[in-house]
XYZ file of C-alpha atoms in Angstrom:
708
model
C -38.684 67.606 57.432
C -41.932 66.857 55.610
C -40.222 66.268 52.411
C -37.701 64.087 54.189
C -40.462 62.134 55.767
C -42.331 62.056 52.373
C -39.332 60.335 50.558
C -38.796 58.131 53.454
C -42.011 56.559 53.118
C -42.218 56.571 48.908
C -43.867 59.421 48.347
C -43.929 60.621 44.676
C -42.074 64.257 43.423
C -43.787 67.216 44.255
C -45.900 69.116 41.443
C -45.041 72.400 40.464
C -47.403 75.334 40.351
C -47.572 77.207 37.820
C -48.649 81.325 37.633
C -50.298 82.885 34.330
C -49.134 85.458 34.701
C -46.536 84.844 36.374
C -46.832 87.296 39.210
C -47.839 85.877 43.074
C -49.388 89.601 44.168
C -51.518 91.389 41.889
C -54.479 93.973 42.233
C -58.167 93.496 42.969
C -60.468 92.932 40.705
C -57.624 91.443 38.276
C -57.363 87.321 38.030
C -55.183 84.582 38.356
C -54.305 81.403 36.033
C -52.652 78.312 38.208
C -51.846 75.197 36.297
C -50.572 72.067 38.395
C -47.701 70.288 36.539
C -45.621 67.190 37.592
C -42.556 66.263 36.675
C -43.734 64.756 33.066
C -46.167 67.415 31.579
C -49.269 69.487 32.510
C -51.592 68.219 33.685
C -54.858 68.511 32.206
C -57.288 66.395 34.541
C -57.196 64.256 38.063
C -55.931 67.439 39.931
C -56.409 68.144 43.552
C -56.924 71.750 44.191
C -56.221 73.321 47.640
C -56.856 77.304 49.347
C -55.535 77.201 52.321
C -55.775 74.010 53.018
C -59.044 73.452 52.229
C -59.549 70.689 49.010
C -61.543 72.193 46.218
C -63.709 70.582 43.985
C -62.407 71.359 40.735
C -61.228 68.778 39.210
C -59.454 69.904 35.933
C -56.438 71.449 35.249
C -55.973 75.191 35.905
C -57.871 77.512 37.948
C -58.633 80.622 37.928
C -58.515 82.890 41.398
C -59.269 86.345 42.302
C -59.127 85.792 46.362
C -55.612 86.176 48.505
C -54.729 83.225 50.006
C -51.938 79.673 49.838
C -52.562 77.650 46.395
C -51.372 73.985 46.214
C -52.379 71.416 44.098
C -51.639 67.610 43.036
C -51.854 65.292 40.588
C -51.892 61.341 40.467
C -48.458 61.060 39.835
C -47.407 63.656 42.111
C -47.449 64.702 45.542
C -48.929 68.222 46.940
C -47.014 71.163 45.586
C -45.118 73.293 47.614
C -48.000 76.214 48.457
C -47.796 79.852 46.879
C -48.902 82.898 48.398
C -50.978 84.829 46.179
C -52.427 88.004 46.819
C -54.588 90.427 45.654
C -54.167 94.497 46.659
C -56.020 97.402 46.550
C -52.691 99.659 46.993
C -51.829 101.535 44.279
C -47.889 100.345 44.132
C -47.490 96.659 44.828
C -43.978 95.127 44.344
C -44.631 91.688 41.694
C -41.737 88.986 41.736
C -41.897 86.204 38.972
C -42.989 82.630 40.368
C -41.930 80.125 40.583
C -38.713 81.532 42.115
C -35.782 78.673 42.226
C -32.879 79.405 44.620
C -29.875 81.016 42.767
C -32.168 81.435 39.689
C -32.741 84.686 38.319
C -36.383 86.110 40.213
C -38.002 89.722 38.522
C -39.012 92.344 40.632
C -41.581 94.458 39.289
C -42.775 97.306 41.006
C -46.185 98.331 39.341
C -48.471 101.163 40.126
C -52.353 101.768 39.103
C -50.977 104.492 37.144
C -48.088 103.908 35.442
C -47.923 106.579 32.897
C -47.450 108.558 36.506
C -44.286 107.368 37.415
C -40.733 108.967 36.969
C -38.640 106.782 39.105
C -38.885 103.858 40.871
C -35.955 102.639 43.757
C -35.788 99.001 45.007
C -35.282 98.386 48.601
C -33.815 94.931 50.312
C -34.020 94.979 54.073
C -34.355 98.539 53.994
C -31.662 99.023 51.873
C -31.336 100.341 48.570
C -31.051 97.942 45.844
C -30.853 100.581 42.805
C -32.397 103.312 41.299
C -34.180 101.592 37.762
C -37.221 102.695 36.182
C -37.754 99.491 34.931
C -38.000 96.028 36.271
C -34.913 94.366 38.012
C -32.966 90.942 38.689
C -32.230 89.222 42.136
C -30.988 85.649 42.516
C -32.142 85.323 45.951
C -31.111 82.140 48.283
C -33.562 79.245 49.464
C -35.002 80.026 52.268
C -33.704 83.401 52.710
C -35.884 85.429 54.834
C -35.077 89.021 53.109
C -37.934 91.716 52.725
C -38.309 93.378 49.269
C -40.131 96.739 48.641
C -40.069 99.925 46.223
C -40.710 102.998 46.193
C -42.361 105.080 42.882
C -42.172 109.167 42.236
C -43.917 111.758 40.065
C -45.026 114.757 39.456
C -48.180 115.969 39.570
C -50.334 118.421 37.915
C -49.156 121.629 39.760
C -45.694 120.265 39.427
C -45.357 119.219 43.348
C -43.630 115.720 44.014
C -45.563 112.210 45.659
C -43.746 108.639 46.588
C -46.032 106.128 47.227
C -44.188 102.805 49.134
C -45.120 99.558 48.614
C -45.964 96.952 51.063
C -42.867 94.182 51.511
C -42.682 91.434 50.123
C -41.276 87.849 51.102
C -39.924 86.056 47.406
C -41.374 82.669 47.336
C -37.856 80.750 46.507
C -38.469 77.057 45.874
C -35.656 74.813 46.192
C -34.001 73.709 42.880
C -33.810 70.195 44.208
C -34.692 68.849 47.471
C -31.748 67.224 50.174
C -30.501 64.134 48.863
C -31.966 60.924 51.080
C -29.401 58.245 50.632
C -31.337 54.972 50.368
C -29.665 51.174 50.009
C -31.028 48.369 48.528
C -31.022 46.018 50.034
C -32.307 48.282 52.795
C -31.058 45.298 55.336
C -27.875 44.165 53.762
C -26.519 41.052 54.300
C -23.223 40.783 54.765
C -20.793 39.223 51.769
C -23.680 40.320 49.019
C -23.663 44.300 46.902
C -25.514 46.949 48.285
C -26.787 49.888 46.376
C -26.705 53.241 47.189
C -28.867 55.778 45.250
C -28.378 59.642 46.853
C -32.281 60.557 45.862
C -33.633 64.218 44.410
C -35.033 65.777 41.621
C -35.305 69.058 39.922
C -38.626 71.066 38.841
C -39.674 70.364 35.233
C -38.919 73.759 34.437
C -35.171 72.575 35.166
C -34.452 69.915 33.524
C -31.571 71.528 31.368
C -30.064 71.840 34.890
C -27.258 68.892 35.569
C -26.556 67.038 38.926
C -23.677 65.092 40.044
C -23.802 62.936 43.141
C -20.962 61.568 45.655
C -21.283 59.080 48.823
C -19.567 58.647 51.368
C -19.054 55.813 54.666
C -18.019 58.046 57.615
C -15.626 60.356 56.046
C -14.295 58.768 53.445
C -15.644 59.383 49.751
C -16.712 56.021 48.501
C -16.534 54.762 44.510
C -14.246 57.286 42.155
C -15.655 60.441 43.937
C -18.101 62.623 41.920
C -20.162 61.193 39.084
C -23.507 61.929 37.047
C -24.924 58.850 38.397
C -27.102 59.146 41.601
C -26.303 55.264 42.372
C -22.980 53.460 43.590
C -22.875 49.897 43.345
C -21.664 48.133 46.222
C -20.081 44.469 45.252
C -19.505 43.260 48.786
C -20.650 44.279 52.186
C -18.656 43.474 55.389
C -20.201 43.623 58.977
C -18.337 45.648 61.023
C -20.894 47.233 62.843
C -23.567 50.101 62.245
C -21.402 52.977 59.778
C -22.972 56.080 58.654
C -23.415 56.535 54.623
C -24.537 59.764 53.755
C -24.275 61.112 49.735
C -24.161 64.867 48.281
C -26.188 66.385 45.303
C -24.721 69.416 43.216
C -25.100 71.436 40.608
C -22.314 73.317 38.303
C -24.263 76.108 37.425
C -25.569 77.484 39.712
C -23.255 76.440 42.284
C -25.477 74.061 44.489
C -24.046 71.632 46.772
C -27.061 69.527 49.284
C -25.741 66.961 51.869
C -28.185 64.563 52.739
C -28.969 63.298 56.222
C -27.013 60.319 57.279
C -27.910 56.775 57.321
C -26.983 53.954 59.576
C -27.142 51.268 57.767
C -26.103 47.844 59.666
C -24.877 45.059 57.467
C -26.911 41.970 58.906
C -24.035 39.056 59.270
C -25.303 35.342 58.432
C -23.928 32.549 60.938
C -22.276 30.332 58.930
C -24.622 26.721 58.868
C -24.311 23.538 56.532
C -21.124 22.995 57.609
C -19.777 19.630 54.654
C -16.952 18.184 54.015
C -15.804 16.695 50.586
C -13.060 15.161 49.002
C -11.751 15.182 45.708
C -10.891 12.080 44.048
C -13.917 11.080 45.650
C -14.297 9.265 48.727
C -13.492 5.261 47.668
C -11.642 5.865 44.597
C -8.267 7.924 46.471
C -4.883 5.922 45.551
C -2.068 5.436 48.124
C 0.545 8.522 46.461
C -1.840 10.604 44.652
C -3.078 13.993 46.715
C -6.116 14.290 48.362
C -7.979 17.519 48.548
C -10.234 18.437 51.416
C -12.792 21.112 50.429
C -14.787 22.659 53.387
C -17.855 24.716 52.378
C -20.302 26.508 54.316
C -24.880 26.108 52.865
C -24.965 29.885 54.707
C -22.522 32.282 56.304
C -21.457 35.611 55.476
C -18.294 37.407 56.148
C -14.713 36.467 57.260
C -14.868 32.456 57.474
C -12.399 30.440 59.263
C -11.518 27.034 58.220
C -9.943 24.065 59.787
C -9.915 20.715 59.261
C -9.037 17.767 61.929
C -8.709 13.975 61.922
C -9.864 12.002 64.188
C -7.445 11.333 66.730
C -4.955 14.044 65.950
C -5.291 16.716 68.534
C -4.160 19.573 66.555
C -5.095 20.735 63.219
C -4.374 19.734 59.697
C -4.883 23.067 58.941
C -6.552 26.599 58.691
C -7.776 29.224 56.630
C -9.180 32.557 56.993
C -10.887 33.934 53.563
C -13.565 35.644 52.762
C -15.337 32.997 50.937
C -17.833 29.923 51.128
C -15.669 27.733 50.985
C -11.790 26.713 51.147
C -9.530 24.130 50.374
C -6.857 21.685 52.039
C -4.050 19.593 49.426
C -2.606 16.751 51.911
C 0.207 15.579 49.217
C 1.229 12.195 48.378
C -1.156 10.405 51.039
C -0.523 6.731 52.612
C -1.849 3.889 53.744
C -1.377 5.535 57.428
C -3.881 8.504 56.048
C -6.620 6.673 56.066
C -9.291 7.793 59.331
C -12.238 9.767 60.049
C -11.591 13.467 58.700
C -14.264 16.780 59.274
C -13.859 20.160 58.921
C -15.120 23.233 60.819
C -16.481 27.080 60.230
C -16.604 29.791 62.463
C -17.747 33.340 60.846
C -17.207 34.872 64.831
C -19.891 32.954 65.974
C -18.973 29.336 67.063
C -17.163 27.023 65.393
C -19.754 24.874 63.349
C -18.809 20.985 62.753
C -18.783 18.874 59.147
C -19.985 15.388 59.497
C -17.531 12.792 59.723
C -16.449 11.072 56.047
C -13.865 7.942 56.324
C -11.445 8.037 53.969
C -9.735 5.355 52.733
C -6.750 4.247 50.305
C -6.951 1.706 47.637
C -2.950 0.228 48.123
C -2.131 -1.053 44.638
C -0.852 -4.640 45.839
C 2.910 -5.138 46.545
C 4.576 -8.053 44.552
C 2.971 -11.050 45.784
C 4.965 -14.209 47.480
C 4.488 -17.363 46.297
C 5.486 -20.250 48.889
C 4.541 -23.956 47.858
C 3.491 -26.033 51.202
C 3.422 -29.918 50.756
C 3.266 -32.970 52.546
C 6.868 -33.601 52.903
C 10.490 -32.044 52.033
C 10.473 -33.832 49.246
C 7.059 -33.515 46.654
C 6.333 -36.802 45.433
C 4.454 -37.672 42.244
C 0.945 -37.805 44.030
C 0.840 -35.388 46.140
C -1.436 -32.802 46.665
C 0.728 -29.198 47.513
C -0.925 -25.842 48.262
C 0.425 -23.014 45.861
C 0.410 -20.136 48.275
C 0.523 -16.398 46.933
C 0.211 -13.359 49.310
C 0.755 -9.802 48.698
C 1.707 -7.967 52.341
C -0.343 -4.794 51.099
C -3.082 -4.249 48.669
C -6.644 -3.575 48.881
C -8.793 -5.638 48.183
C -9.942 -7.216 46.361
C -7.494 -9.399 45.208
C -7.468 -11.047 42.434
C -4.598 -14.080 42.328
C -3.617 -16.311 39.332
C -1.006 -18.940 39.548
C 1.704 -20.501 36.578
C 3.351 -23.093 35.739
C 6.607 -22.277 33.564
C 4.298 -18.944 32.694
C 1.722 -21.331 31.399
C -1.661 -20.618 34.062
C -2.606 -22.690 36.106
C -5.653 -20.928 37.798
C -6.908 -18.240 39.882
C -8.472 -17.537 42.990
C -9.661 -14.399 44.766
C -9.292 -12.566 48.000
C -12.549 -10.461 48.598
C -11.160 -9.073 51.936
C -7.845 -9.250 50.855
C -4.983 -11.086 52.044
C -3.983 -14.209 50.427
C -5.364 -17.124 48.027
C -4.325 -20.954 47.341
C -4.605 -23.550 44.662
C -4.006 -27.250 45.231
C -2.238 -28.835 42.426
C -2.525 -33.127 42.878
C 1.379 -33.584 41.533
C 1.976 -35.096 38.218
C 5.896 -35.999 36.754
C 5.412 -32.878 34.652
C 4.680 -30.142 37.172
C 8.654 -30.038 37.819
C 9.836 -26.834 36.955
C 9.150 -23.586 38.121
C 6.378 -21.705 39.679
C 5.033 -17.914 39.653
C 1.945 -16.220 41.219
C 0.294 -12.430 40.136
C -1.557 -10.478 42.064
C -4.255 -7.843 40.632
C -6.801 -5.540 42.410
C -6.999 -3.316 39.291
C -4.815 -0.590 40.360
C -1.785 -2.759 38.611
C -0.265 -6.158 38.580
C 2.522 -7.548 40.461
C 4.409 -10.998 39.791
C 5.966 -12.876 42.621
C 9.353 -14.680 41.955
C 9.970 -17.779 40.618
C 9.920 -20.602 43.187
C 11.284 -24.244 41.983
C 9.530 -27.505 42.207
C 10.812 -30.594 41.736
C 8.662 -34.067 41.856
C 10.350 -37.089 43.002
C 8.336 -40.061 40.983
C 7.984 -43.451 42.464
C 9.234 -46.642 40.976
C 7.076 -48.369 38.876
C 7.005 -52.175 38.944
C 10.480 -53.057 36.743
C 10.028 -55.420 34.385
C 13.065 -58.041 33.854
C 14.572 -59.298 30.581
C 17.381 -61.589 29.748
C 19.311 -61.466 27.392
C 19.686 -63.739 25.618
C 15.778 -64.068 25.832
C 15.156 -67.410 25.814
C 13.647 -70.131 28.437
C 16.582 -72.972 28.436
C 20.125 -71.635 28.621
C 23.494 -74.513 28.716
C 25.661 -73.912 31.652
C 28.799 -71.816 30.942
C 26.497 -69.377 28.709
C 26.594 -65.628 30.702
C 23.319 -64.864 30.895
C 22.451 -60.776 31.397
C 20.148 -60.040 34.126
C 18.652 -56.602 32.831
C 15.860 -54.288 34.989
C 13.958 -51.642 33.975
C 11.334 -49.399 35.950
C 9.830 -47.310 32.561
C 9.344 -44.104 35.596
C 10.874 -43.433 38.699
C 13.306 -39.882 39.669
C 16.873 -41.058 39.520
C 19.382 -42.447 41.206
C 17.293 -45.700 41.199
C 18.844 -48.911 42.808
C 18.131 -52.505 41.297
C 18.497 -55.324 43.359
C 18.931 -59.313 41.299
C 17.047 -62.565 43.003
C 17.077 -65.642 41.943
C 14.524 -67.567 43.924
C 14.203 -65.122 46.265
C 18.132 -64.722 46.842
C 19.804 -61.888 46.388
C 22.165 -61.960 43.265
C 23.612 -58.371 43.567
C 22.386 -55.081 42.889
C 23.439 -51.890 40.444
C 22.766 -48.311 40.815
C 21.246 -46.283 38.084
C 22.324 -42.543 38.728
C 20.616 -41.264 35.850
C 17.810 -43.089 35.473
C 16.769 -45.889 33.377
C 17.407 -49.783 34.070
C 20.498 -51.249 34.824
C 22.095 -54.958 34.504
C 23.935 -57.990 36.130
C 25.813 -60.882 34.405
C 26.220 -64.271 35.299
C 27.819 -66.781 34.369
C 25.030 -70.117 34.551
C 25.651 -73.229 36.193
C 23.484 -75.937 36.422
C 22.290 -74.517 39.559
C 21.207 -71.813 38.256
C 18.093 -72.909 36.792
C 14.263 -72.019 38.315
C 12.863 -68.233 39.108
C 14.792 -64.790 38.469
C 12.971 -61.383 39.768
C 14.159 -57.947 40.108
C 13.690 -55.013 42.414
C 13.499 -51.150 42.079
C 14.018 -48.189 44.748
C 14.650 -44.930 44.643
C 13.796 -44.772 48.412
C 10.016 -43.855 47.473
C 9.237 -47.691 48.108
C 10.728 -50.417 46.296
C 8.347 -52.319 43.218
C 9.460 -55.821 42.439
C 8.647 -57.571 39.190
C 7.679 -60.465 38.137
C 9.336 -63.428 37.966
C 10.520 -65.208 34.543
C 11.623 -69.150 34.436
C 14.914 -70.053 33.079
C 16.062 -73.858 32.449
C 19.956 -74.583 32.731
C 20.409 -77.438 30.469
C 23.946 -78.992 29.150
C 26.987 -80.834 30.911
C 28.708 -79.719 33.379
C 32.408 -78.168 33.369
C 34.105 -81.335 34.191
C 32.226 -83.375 31.615
C 32.846 -80.626 28.915
C 36.660 -80.863 30.233
C 36.640 -84.703 29.366
C 34.635 -83.971 26.008
C 37.034 -81.585 25.138
C 40.550 -83.987 26.154
C 38.213 -86.659 24.208
C 37.431 -84.480 21.189
C 41.338 -83.421 21.759
C 42.464 -87.442 21.444
C 40.314 -87.597 18.574
C 41.504 -85.181 16.484
C 45.190 -86.549 17.782
C 44.911 -89.699 16.375
C 42.988 -88.235 12.961
C 46.404 -85.700 12.623
C 48.703 -88.250 13.502
C 50.680 -89.217 15.829
C 53.870 -87.378 13.451
C 52.020 -83.977 13.464
C 51.285 -83.851 17.363
C 55.007 -84.846 18.114
C 55.918 -82.559 15.556
C 53.706 -79.426 17.946
C 54.782 -80.504 20.675
C 58.515 -80.195 19.902
C 57.965 -77.135 18.266
C 56.224 -75.775 21.484
C 58.968 -77.508 23.931
C 61.804 -75.568 21.605
C 59.832 -72.801 22.292
C 59.996 -72.952 25.502
C 63.495 -73.697 25.566
C 64.991 -71.015 23.203
C 63.150 -68.401 25.209
C 60.348 -68.099 21.767
C 56.893 -66.892 23.261
C 53.894 -67.441 21.266
C 52.419 -63.715 21.506
C 48.011 -62.959 21.555
C 47.100 -59.790 19.617
C 48.090 -56.911 20.861
C 50.992 -58.606 22.587
C 54.486 -58.031 22.596
C 55.553 -59.290 19.348
C 56.849 -62.532 19.403
C 57.217 -65.687 16.082
C 53.641 -66.528 15.432
C 52.614 -69.523 16.170
C 53.350 -72.272 13.399
C 49.843 -72.452 10.660
C 50.023 -76.313 10.516
C 49.486 -76.594 14.554
C 46.774 -73.100 14.427
C 44.339 -74.073 11.525
C 44.528 -77.842 11.698
C 45.649 -80.556 8.613
C 43.796 -79.459 5.333
C 42.483 -83.044 4.293
C 39.917 -82.274 8.094
C 38.592 -79.308 5.980
C 34.716 -79.916 4.972
C 33.104 -77.437 2.543
C 30.295 -77.513 5.709
C 33.199 -76.349 8.110
C 34.403 -72.453 8.784
C 37.397 -71.067 8.060
C 39.925 -71.725 11.497
C 41.241 -68.412 12.723
C 44.447 -68.564 15.516
C 44.542 -67.101 18.596
C 47.485 -66.566 20.374
C 48.894 -66.987 23.933
C 51.882 -66.457 25.522
C 53.557 -69.833 27.638
C 56.315 -70.820 29.489
C 58.494 -72.693 27.583
C 60.525 -73.868 30.873
C 57.951 -76.045 31.871
C 58.246 -79.377 30.830
C 55.150 -81.065 32.418
C 52.803 -79.002 30.224
C 51.170 -80.019 27.105
C 49.534 -78.227 24.441
C 46.531 -78.546 22.849
C 44.070 -76.683 20.256
C 40.201 -76.556 20.418
C 38.277 -75.442 17.860
C 35.305 -72.830 17.849
C 32.401 -73.268 15.249
C 30.093 -69.707 14.979
C 27.353 -69.898 17.114
C 23.733 -71.677 16.554
C 20.528 -69.457 16.273
C 19.301 -69.504 19.825
C 22.585 -69.653 21.479
C 23.423 -66.529 24.069
C 25.426 -63.758 22.385
C 28.047 -63.427 25.022
C 28.596 -66.876 25.736
C 32.310 -67.839 26.084
C 31.897 -70.323 23.963
C 30.388 -68.508 21.060
C 31.490 -64.939 19.468
C 29.477 -62.689 18.722
C 27.928 -62.498 14.993
C 29.806 -61.050 11.840
C 32.951 -62.038 14.346
C 35.515 -64.534 13.152
C 35.914 -68.136 14.862
C 37.702 -68.698 17.289
C 40.600 -70.806 18.298
C 41.504 -72.207 22.117
C 44.926 -73.102 23.338
C 44.267 -75.403 26.257
C 47.337 -76.704 28.282
C 47.004 -80.244 30.442
C 49.382 -80.089 32.621
C 50.418 -83.681 33.164
C 49.753 -85.112 36.523
C 52.229 -85.335 39.625
C 53.206 -88.532 40.738
C 52.996 -86.726 44.247
C 49.904 -84.862 44.091
C 47.049 -85.474 46.611
C 44.849 -84.650 43.842
C 45.654 -86.881 41.515
C 43.382 -89.758 43.025
C 40.353 -87.227 42.747
C 40.804 -86.453 39.415
C 41.357 -90.041 38.076
C 38.159 -90.576 39.915
C 35.899 -88.115 38.339
C 37.170 -89.185 34.753
C 35.495 -92.227 35.768
C 32.307 -91.178 34.625
C 33.165 -89.630 32.090
C 31.937 -90.588 28.228
C 33.821 -91.545 25.491
C 32.747 -89.519 22.262
C 33.005 -90.373 18.854
C 35.961 -88.555 16.690
C 34.367 -89.070 13.640
C 30.762 -87.129 15.157
C 32.715 -84.798 17.089
C 34.341 -83.984 13.937
C 31.444 -83.418 11.999
C 29.618 -80.887 14.843
C 32.643 -78.656 14.597
């Protein structure tokens, strides 16, 4: 019990007291030398000696004694040795036992008399039972704590021939343990659950028995730990778990001799540390999670031992997202392919049977890639007009802010706008004609770029002030000319409706379905002198041109007719009466015969006579252009018609190009045939015509001919 207490208190190994000679019993008058030895070697100084528990002043490493009693020693590196009882006897016969004597080790018993030469026979006894009769030393193997008593007898003969016998005092062999019963220690002595623990089976062998090998085995309750018997006095337990107090013990044994000793049982309680410092982390980190990725929730504890149950939760949800029980300080839960609806506040709980401990709540937000945006064009009216300010409105229905929007016209960037909080963005555009075309927008929140569908925009351009031009472009025109009024607006979306005005009186209108200009032809009379203008309208507002003045000069149509008649008469007089009669006769013959002169492109028939078409050769002048015939069908059955020939000269410079009086440049001169109907005596209009003829001028034939 003392040894156990000393070991529990961390005492040093026992010192060993050695006798020289090695006998614990001697005759009076003899001396015995004591040596104190620790587990290293013999100590030669700083040795404490005790006689019957009384300290001696002697400090050297050896002590000579001659008194009986119990002796002990102690060095600086050891605890007190076991007591050794040394006896000095005055008997004639003593039984000596060798010292030290270890359990199951051999002990030499020596039966010694004062006169050895007189002893003939020696007999050894154990507990009054004869062991052996032997005239020398014997060897026994006592057990530890063996209470057996040994003695011996010696016999011989005296000089008178008689026999004698001497008996020794009983001797109890002082057997020391070969090794003390082991003591099981744990390091740490109060292990924490989940941490490693080292078990040590503590015992030692005396220095004299260093050749002896010990083996060790450890037990928990009734179950062996580790691999069983081993040469190491230690056993490493990697992880301990709290299961209440458990009984641990160990055994130590020697193979030769076969000694087995068991340690006292030790109750080792593994201390369970409640969980604390519960923390929830995410992978990816908060704020970097993109919709569609996996979310890993990591619940960990700063402290806590044993089996921990982890659970994960989201605010607003009654059921937990998951639960795991494991012997670890952290656990993970994976949520696959998170969606926008998975955003929210999350927390976890950890419990090792002392009640759940919650982590702080963290807000999980998802970065959502932008969806394809929708482009709408907001305009002040149904049809966009040049000059209008339209709003290009781009919006992605989904996407984490900030979102950068870019606007394009025919894939050419127009500008950009940012939506820091998400939602929509706009770009205002003042329209010009060049802005017609296809528009699109683009959304980008650094998680991908999305493009909208194309939206077409047609810009309607109001007409500009048109420009009125006259063709021919002259300030004066003659009666009978055909005048082309040309009106054109340089800008404006079709269709354009043009109106033509004379002194603000509408002459007519014409349309330009595909834009551009439009024309209006006017056969001039004296009444057409004045100011002309035009207007253009494409439904976005009418615009007027500036006025253009035109002065009409020349005779009226009736005077021209009578001058023509005068010219014809003069020509007829010049050609001669015979030619006129022949011409009239020819036409009448054709009427009677049914042969009708034909025009160019008409049904084939006899050509008019060359003499009738070209006139007399004698009247030809070098300055006159060659006259070419034109043909016309006549009715031969009408006896009242008289046919005349009118010559047309090439047009003068500055004359209208499309006037009926002229021909186009490069064309041949024209000959006009005119019908002169005879007056019916009964015609009521005859008198009017005659009255009108009174105002005609007589034009000399020669001057007219020269003009032509």
